[in-house]
mmCIF file of C-alpha atoms in Angstrom:
data_model
loop_
_atom_site.group_PDB
_atom_site.id
_atom_site.type_symbol
_atom_site.label_atom_id
_atom_site.label_comp_id
_atom_site.label_asym_id
_atom_site.label_seq_id
_atom_site.Cartn_x
_atom_site.Cartn_y
_atom_site.Cartn_z
ATOM 1 C CA MET A 1 -41.129 -25.120 0.654
ATOM 2 C CA ALA A 2 -43.421 -27.855 -1.170
ATOM 3 C CA ASP A 3 -45.494 -28.312 1.701
ATOM 4 C CA ARG A 4 -46.624 -24.458 1.676
ATOM 5 C CA ASN A 5 -48.459 -25.594 -1.482
ATOM 6 C CA ALA A 6 -50.851 -27.897 0.176
ATOM 7 C CA PRO A 7 -53.996 -26.175 0.889
ATOM 8 C CA PRO A 8 -55.597 -26.142 4.350
ATOM 9 C CA LEU A 9 -57.866 -28.696 5.443
ATOM 10 C CA THR A 10 -61.254 -29.094 6.896
ATOM 11 C CA PRO A 11 -61.016 -31.782 9.991
ATOM 12 C CA ALA A 12 -63.537 -34.225 7.555
ATOM 13 C CA GLY A 13 -60.400 -33.548 4.898
ATOM 14 C CA PHE A 14 -57.679 -34.307 7.055
ATOM 15 C CA GLN A 15 -59.638 -37.723 8.392
ATOM 16 C CA VAL A 16 -59.499 -39.341 5.226
ATOM 17 C CA LEU A 17 -56.297 -38.397 4.007
ATOM 18 C CA LEU A 18 -55.326 -40.295 7.169
ATOM 19 C CA ALA A 19 -57.510 -43.089 6.140
ATOM 20 C CA LEU A 20 -55.726 -42.774 3.057
ATOM 21 C CA ALA A 21 -52.310 -43.008 4.229
ATOM 22 C CA GLY A 22 -52.076 -46.941 4.292
ATOM 23 C CA GLY A 23 -52.783 -46.866 0.950
ATOM 24 C CA ALA A 24 -55.681 -46.991 -1.445
ATOM 25 C CA ALA A 25 -59.039 -47.630 -0.214
ATOM 26 C CA HIS A 26 -63.021 -47.478 -1.209
ATOM 27 C CA GLY A 27 -65.402 -44.811 0.598
ATOM 28 C CA TYR A 28 -67.022 -47.136 2.865
ATOM 29 C CA ALA A 29 -63.892 -48.571 3.884
ATOM 30 C CA VAL A 30 -62.791 -44.956 4.612
ATOM 31 C CA MET A 31 -66.208 -44.234 6.227
ATOM 32 C CA ARG A 32 -65.600 -47.594 8.842
ATOM 33 C CA PHE A 33 -61.556 -46.311 9.328
ATOM 34 C CA VAL A 34 -62.849 -43.203 10.880
ATOM 35 C CA GLU A 35 -65.374 -44.753 12.304
ATOM 36 C CA ASP A 36 -63.077 -46.759 13.920
ATOM 37 C CA VAL A 37 -60.463 -44.713 14.899
ATOM 38 C CA SER A 38 -62.563 -41.878 16.904
ATOM 39 C CA ASP A 39 -64.057 -44.944 18.820
ATOM 40 C CA GLY A 40 -68.065 -44.080 17.242
ATOM 41 C CA THR A 41 -67.839 -40.394 17.897
ATOM 42 C CA VAL A 42 -66.980 -39.181 14.741
ATOM 43 C CA ARG A 43 -69.040 -40.467 11.459
ATOM 44 C CA LEU A 44 -68.590 -39.671 7.846
ATOM 45 C CA GLY A 45 -71.819 -39.719 5.928
ATOM 46 C CA PRO A 46 -72.018 -40.557 2.324
ATOM 47 C CA GLY A 47 -72.900 -37.034 1.242
ATOM 48 C CA THR A 48 -69.791 -35.498 3.445
ATOM 49 C CA LEU A 49 -67.309 -38.295 2.541
ATOM 50 C CA TYR A 50 -68.220 -37.701 -1.062
ATOM 51 C CA ARG A 51 -67.771 -34.019 -1.003
ATOM 52 C CA THR A 52 -64.347 -34.128 0.982
ATOM 53 C CA LEU A 53 -63.499 -36.662 -1.808
ATOM 54 C CA GLN A 54 -64.559 -34.537 -4.797
ATOM 55 C CA ARG A 55 -62.514 -31.365 -2.629
ATOM 56 C CA LEU A 56 -59.118 -33.309 -2.241
ATOM 57 C CA VAL A 57 -59.148 -34.799 -5.724
ATOM 58 C CA ALA A 58 -59.615 -30.981 -7.171
ATOM 59 C CA ASP A 59 -57.348 -29.910 -5.393
ATOM 60 C CA GLY A 60 -54.639 -32.633 -6.329
ATOM 61 C CA LEU A 61 -54.693 -34.303 -2.806
ATOM 62 C CA VAL A 62 -56.414 -37.174 -3.802
ATOM 63 C CA VAL A 63 -56.330 -39.378 -7.481
ATOM 64 C CA GLU A 64 -58.948 -41.681 -8.089
ATOM 65 C CA VAL A 65 -57.412 -45.148 -9.231
ATOM 66 C CA ALA A 66 -58.465 -48.396 -10.599
ATOM 67 C CA SER A 67 -59.473 -51.696 -8.225
ATOM 68 C CA GLU A 68 -56.866 -54.440 -8.568
ATOM 69 C CA SER A 69 -59.717 -57.183 -6.917
ATOM 70 C CA PRO A 70 -61.664 -59.723 -9.362
ATOM 71 C CA ASP A 71 -64.440 -59.538 -6.461
ATOM 72 C CA PRO A 72 -67.610 -57.684 -9.564
ATOM 73 C CA HIS A 73 -68.606 -55.694 -6.767
ATOM 74 C CA ASP A 74 -65.215 -54.138 -6.183
ATOM 75 C CA ALA A 75 -66.157 -53.186 -9.933
ATOM 76 C CA ARG A 76 -68.795 -50.464 -8.775
ATOM 77 C CA ARG A 77 -66.753 -49.068 -5.880
ATOM 78 C CA ARG A 78 -64.199 -45.857 -6.819
ATOM 79 C CA TYR A 79 -60.242 -46.720 -4.895
ATOM 80 C CA TYR A 80 -58.147 -43.583 -3.631
ATOM 81 C CA GLU A 81 -55.290 -42.800 -2.837
ATOM 82 C CA LEU A 82 -52.834 -40.090 -1.666
ATOM 83 C CA THR A 83 -51.053 -37.876 -3.830
ATOM 84 C CA GLU A 84 -47.364 -36.674 -2.929
ATOM 85 C CA LEU A 85 -49.169 -33.353 -2.186
ATOM 86 C CA GLY A 86 -51.891 -35.072 -0.136
ATOM 87 C CA ARG A 87 -49.068 -36.884 1.973
ATOM 88 C CA ILE A 88 -47.224 -33.990 2.744
ATOM 89 C CA ALA A 89 -50.880 -31.780 3.436
ATOM 90 C CA ALA A 90 -51.639 -34.938 5.873
ATOM 91 C CA SER A 91 -47.733 -34.527 7.703
ATOM 92 C CA ARG A 92 -48.468 -30.711 8.241
ATOM 93 C CA GLU A 93 -51.699 -31.213 9.525
ATOM 94 C CA ALA A 94 -50.609 -33.869 11.839
ATOM 95 C CA GLU A 95 -47.474 -32.076 13.111
ATOM 96 C CA LEU A 96 -49.839 -29.029 13.792
ATOM 97 C CA LEU A 97 -52.328 -31.306 15.884
ATOM 98 C CA SER A 98 -49.579 -32.541 17.571
ATOM 99 C CA ARG A 99 -48.069 -29.351 19.101
ATOM 100 C CA LEU A 100 -51.927 -28.454 19.669
ATOM 101 C CA VAL A 101 -52.269 -31.918 21.692
ATOM 102 C CA ALA A 102 -48.812 -30.828 23.724
ATOM 103 C CA VAL A 103 -49.942 -27.682 24.408
ATOM 104 C CA ALA A 104 -53.621 -29.057 25.647
ATOM 105 C CA SER A 105 -51.309 -31.325 27.728
ATOM 106 C CA ASP A 106 -49.246 -28.599 29.445
ATOM 107 C CA ALA A 107 -52.560 -26.845 30.621
ATOM 108 C CA GLY A 108 -54.148 -29.729 32.300
ATOM 109 C CA LEU A 109 -56.605 -30.073 29.636
ATOM 110 C CA LEU A 110 -55.828 -33.764 28.970
ATOM 111 C CA GLY A 111 -56.235 -36.806 31.725
ATOM 112 C CA ARG A 112 -56.139 -35.556 35.211
ATOM 113 C CA ARG A 113 -56.188 -31.547 35.656
ATOM 114 C CA ARG A 114 -53.264 -30.202 37.565
ATOM 115 C CA SER A 115 -53.738 -28.015 41.082
ATOM 116 C CA ALA A 116 -52.579 -24.719 40.514
#
C-alpha cells in the first residue's frame, strides 16, 4: 500500500503539510497559517520552519516550486507544495489524529467531562 512508504511526521511537519494542502505557499504564509489555525498557541519560528521544510523536501513530501507572482519581492521567496506522497502522509496523519480525538472525546477529555 502506497501510504506505508510515507515517513512518520513530527507535529511541525504535519502543520506544514496542512498549510500546503490548499496549494503552494512561501514560508511566511505557512508560519501565519499555523499561527492562525492554532489561535496563536503554536508558532513555528524561522529555524523550525525551514529545518522542517528541508526535511520534508528530503523525504519527498514537499517540493520547491517557482513563484508565479510578478511582484519583485516574491522573486526572493521560496514557494513549496505537496507531492502526492506528502498528501498521502498528511491524510494518514489527519486520520490518526481524528481517531485519537474520538477516543479523547469518549474518555470525557473534550468539553464538559461526563460524571462517572
